Coordinates of C-alpha atoms in Angstrom, one line a residue:
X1 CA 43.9 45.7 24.5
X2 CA 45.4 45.7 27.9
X3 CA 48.4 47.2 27.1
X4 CA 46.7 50.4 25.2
X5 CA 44.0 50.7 29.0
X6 CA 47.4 50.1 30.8
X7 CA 49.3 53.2 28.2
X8 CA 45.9 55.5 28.4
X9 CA 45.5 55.1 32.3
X10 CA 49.5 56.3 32.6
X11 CA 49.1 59.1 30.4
X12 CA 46.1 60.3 32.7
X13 CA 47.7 59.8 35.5
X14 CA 50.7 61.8 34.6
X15 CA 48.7 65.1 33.2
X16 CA 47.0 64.8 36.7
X17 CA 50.2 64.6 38.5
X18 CA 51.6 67.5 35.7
X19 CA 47.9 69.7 36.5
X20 CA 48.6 73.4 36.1
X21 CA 49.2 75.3 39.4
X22 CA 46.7 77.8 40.7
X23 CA 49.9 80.2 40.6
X24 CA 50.7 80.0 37.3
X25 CA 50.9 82.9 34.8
X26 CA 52.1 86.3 34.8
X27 CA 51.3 88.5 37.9
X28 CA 51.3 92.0 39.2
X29 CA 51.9 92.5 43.5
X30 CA 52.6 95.7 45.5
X31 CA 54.2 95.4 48.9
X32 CA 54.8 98.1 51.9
X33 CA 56.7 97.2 55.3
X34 CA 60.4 98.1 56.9
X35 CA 63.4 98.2 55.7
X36 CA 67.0 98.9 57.2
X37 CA 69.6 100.0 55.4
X38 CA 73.7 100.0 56.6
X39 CA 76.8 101.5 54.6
X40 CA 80.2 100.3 56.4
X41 CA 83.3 99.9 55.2
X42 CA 83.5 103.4 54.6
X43 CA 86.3 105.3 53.8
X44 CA 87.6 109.4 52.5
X45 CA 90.4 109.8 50.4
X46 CA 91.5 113.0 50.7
X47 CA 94.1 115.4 48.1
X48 CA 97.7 114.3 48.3
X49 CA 98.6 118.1 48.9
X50 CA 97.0 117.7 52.7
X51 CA 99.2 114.7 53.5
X52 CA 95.9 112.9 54.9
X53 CA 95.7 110.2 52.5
X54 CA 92.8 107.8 52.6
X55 CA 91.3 107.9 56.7
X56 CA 88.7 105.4 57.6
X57 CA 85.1 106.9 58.2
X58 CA 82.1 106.3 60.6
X59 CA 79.4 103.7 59.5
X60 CA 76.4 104.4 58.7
X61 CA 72.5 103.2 59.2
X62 CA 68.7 104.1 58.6
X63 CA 65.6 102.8 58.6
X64 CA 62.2 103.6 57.8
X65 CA 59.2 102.7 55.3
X66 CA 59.9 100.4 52.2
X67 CA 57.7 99.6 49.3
X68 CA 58.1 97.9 46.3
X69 CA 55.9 97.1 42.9
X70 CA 56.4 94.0 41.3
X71 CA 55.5 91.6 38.0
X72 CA 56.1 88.5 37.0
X73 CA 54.9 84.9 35.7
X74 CA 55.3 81.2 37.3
X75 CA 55.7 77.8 36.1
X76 CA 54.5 74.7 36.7
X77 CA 57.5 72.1 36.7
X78 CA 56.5 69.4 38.9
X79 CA 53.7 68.1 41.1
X80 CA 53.4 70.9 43.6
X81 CA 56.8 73.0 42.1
X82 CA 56.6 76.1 40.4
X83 CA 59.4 77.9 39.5
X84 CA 58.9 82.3 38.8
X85 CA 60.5 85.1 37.1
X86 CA 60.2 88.5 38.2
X87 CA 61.3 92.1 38.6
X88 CA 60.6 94.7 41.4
X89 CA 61.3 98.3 41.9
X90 CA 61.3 100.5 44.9
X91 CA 59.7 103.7 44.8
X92 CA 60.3 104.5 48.4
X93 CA 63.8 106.1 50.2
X94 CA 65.8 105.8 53.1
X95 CA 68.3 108.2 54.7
X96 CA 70.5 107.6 57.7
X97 CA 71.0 109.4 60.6
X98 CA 73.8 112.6 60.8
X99 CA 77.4 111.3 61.2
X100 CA 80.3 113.2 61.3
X101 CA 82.5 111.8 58.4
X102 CA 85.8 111.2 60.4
X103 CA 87.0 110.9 63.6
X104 CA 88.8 113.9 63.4
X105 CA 85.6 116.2 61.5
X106 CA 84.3 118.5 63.3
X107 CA 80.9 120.8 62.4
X108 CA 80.8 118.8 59.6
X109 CA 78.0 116.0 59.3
X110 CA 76.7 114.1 56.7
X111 CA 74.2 111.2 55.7
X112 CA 73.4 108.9 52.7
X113 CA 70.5 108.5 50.9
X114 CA 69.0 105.2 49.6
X115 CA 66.8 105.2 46.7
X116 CA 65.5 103.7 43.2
X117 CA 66.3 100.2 44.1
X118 CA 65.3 97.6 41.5
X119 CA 65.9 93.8 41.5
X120 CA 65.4 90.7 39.0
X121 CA 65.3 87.3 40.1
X122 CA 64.2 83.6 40.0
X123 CA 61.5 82.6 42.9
X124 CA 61.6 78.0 42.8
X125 CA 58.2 77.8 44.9
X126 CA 56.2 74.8 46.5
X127 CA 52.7 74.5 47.0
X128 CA 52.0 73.5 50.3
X129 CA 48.5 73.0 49.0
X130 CA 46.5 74.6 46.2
X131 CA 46.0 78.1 47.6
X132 CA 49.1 78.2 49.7
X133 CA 52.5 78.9 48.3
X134 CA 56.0 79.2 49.9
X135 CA 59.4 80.7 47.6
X136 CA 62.7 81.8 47.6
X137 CA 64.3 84.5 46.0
X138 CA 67.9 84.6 44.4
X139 CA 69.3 87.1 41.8
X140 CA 70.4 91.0 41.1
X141 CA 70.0 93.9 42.3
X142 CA 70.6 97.6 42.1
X143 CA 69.8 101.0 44.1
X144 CA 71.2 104.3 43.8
X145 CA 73.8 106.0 47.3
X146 CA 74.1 109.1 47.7
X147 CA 76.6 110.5 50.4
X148 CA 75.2 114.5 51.4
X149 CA 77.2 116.4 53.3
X150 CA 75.9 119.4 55.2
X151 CA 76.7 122.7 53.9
X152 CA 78.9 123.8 56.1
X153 CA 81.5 121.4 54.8
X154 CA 81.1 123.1 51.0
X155 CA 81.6 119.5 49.7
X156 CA 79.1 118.4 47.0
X157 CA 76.8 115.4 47.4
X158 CA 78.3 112.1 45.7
X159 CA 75.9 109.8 43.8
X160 CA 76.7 106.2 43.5
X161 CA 75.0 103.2 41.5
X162 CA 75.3 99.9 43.6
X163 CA 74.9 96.6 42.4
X164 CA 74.9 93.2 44.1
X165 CA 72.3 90.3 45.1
X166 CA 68.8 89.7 46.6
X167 CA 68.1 86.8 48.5
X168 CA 64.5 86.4 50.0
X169 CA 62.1 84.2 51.2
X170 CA 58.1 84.6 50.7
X171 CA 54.7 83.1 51.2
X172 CA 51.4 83.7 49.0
X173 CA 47.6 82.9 49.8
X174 CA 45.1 83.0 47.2
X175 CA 41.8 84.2 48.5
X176 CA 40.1 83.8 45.6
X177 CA 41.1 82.6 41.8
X178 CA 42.7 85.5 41.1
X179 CA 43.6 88.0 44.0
X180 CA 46.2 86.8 46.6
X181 CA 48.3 87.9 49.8
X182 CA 51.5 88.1 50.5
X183 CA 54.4 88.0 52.9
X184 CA 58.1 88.6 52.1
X185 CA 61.8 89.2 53.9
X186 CA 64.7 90.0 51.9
X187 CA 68.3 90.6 52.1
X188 CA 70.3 92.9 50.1
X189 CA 74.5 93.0 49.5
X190 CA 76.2 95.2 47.1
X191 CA 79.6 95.7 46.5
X192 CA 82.0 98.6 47.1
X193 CA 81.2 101.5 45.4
X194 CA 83.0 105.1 45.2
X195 CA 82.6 108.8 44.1
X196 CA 84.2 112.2 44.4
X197 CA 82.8 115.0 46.0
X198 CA 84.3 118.7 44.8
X199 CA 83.6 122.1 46.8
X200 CA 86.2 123.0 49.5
X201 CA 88.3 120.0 48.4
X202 CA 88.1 117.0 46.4
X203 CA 87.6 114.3 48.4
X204 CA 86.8 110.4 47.5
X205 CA 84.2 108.9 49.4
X206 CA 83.8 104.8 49.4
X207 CA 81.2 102.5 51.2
X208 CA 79.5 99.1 50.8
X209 CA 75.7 99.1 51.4
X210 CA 73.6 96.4 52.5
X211 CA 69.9 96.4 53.5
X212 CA 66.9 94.0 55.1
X213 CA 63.4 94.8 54.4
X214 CA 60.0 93.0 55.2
X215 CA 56.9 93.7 53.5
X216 CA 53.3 92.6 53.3
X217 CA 51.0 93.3 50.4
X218 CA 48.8 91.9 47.8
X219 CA 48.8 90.4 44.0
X220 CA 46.8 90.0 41.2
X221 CA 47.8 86.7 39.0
X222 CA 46.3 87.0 35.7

């Protein structure tokens, strides 16, 4: 008889230790803050027939308003551990300051433009107590460059799709069973990417964008 109190008392003490999270389940959240956005590494190949070859180009940055809409569910795998899914988009846009392309450009500016960035990930979180939770963020991520050159050049603007990673780190609040708050930074790398613009000549334009962003918003978890 002791041995079945001493098996029933362990088995309720592990579904207490194992209780469901207040953060578990699927959830919707939509963020505004700051984001800044930089495109180095850049480069402009130009037609063989000019003898110019490939000429490094000036760097580029921007900042401005971010936003971004988000779903996704959490886990409970351990006393005080929850471990999420998600996907966010951004329906917001950057564009960077006027530069002129190349050293040796003149009248002849252009910018890029940041937009329709997207990201899927896995956010391991901790409960620092049962309203309060703290998470990173790890995984893949996407956003559309575009280089636009000023008219007077007669080049065509250049549309590239990045990809690369996210890595963030966030806190949530519950203020009541359902609704919460939220705070969140992130950092964004994406590889190389490259694109020819036609008009007076063809030339090929290369750069590597990266990005912060902080935002602030608030969540529903169903």
């Amino acid at each position: 008889m002791k041995k079945i109190y001493f098996i029933v008392a362990a088995s309720l003490i592990a579904t207490s230790a194992m209780a469901q999270s207040a953060f578990e389940g699927f959830y919707a959240q939509a963020g505004i803050g700051y984001e800044n956005d930089s495109l180095n590494s850049n480069s402009l190949g130009f037609p063989t027939s000019t003898g110019l070859g490939t000429i490094s180009a000036s760097s580029y940055s921007g900042s401005g308003f971010s936003g971004a809409l988000g779903l996704g569910y959490n886990l409970t795998v351990a006393p005080s551990w929850v471990i999420g899914v998600g996907a966010d988009y951004s329906p917001s846009s950057v564009t960077t300051s006027n530069q002129l392309p190349c050293n040796s450009c003149t009248g002849a500016y252009a910018n890029y433009k940041i937009n329709n960035r997207y990201s899927v990930y896995i956010t391991p979180g901790y409960e620092i107590d049962k309203d309060k939770l703290v998470y990173v963020k790890a995984g893949y991520s996407g956003e559309k460059v575009t280089w636009q050159p000023q008219a007077v050049t007669g080049q065509s603007n250049v549309s590239m799709n990045a990809s690369g990673f996210v890595a963030g780190l966030g806190y949530k609040q519950l203020i009541d069973k359902n609704l919460y708050v939220f705070g969140e930074g992130n950092y964004y790398s994406y590889s190389s990417v490259n694109g020819n613009s036609t008009g007076g000549q063809t030339l090929t334009v290369t750069t590597t964008p990266s990005a912060y962003q902080f935002l602030v918003g608030v969540g529903y978890k169903f």
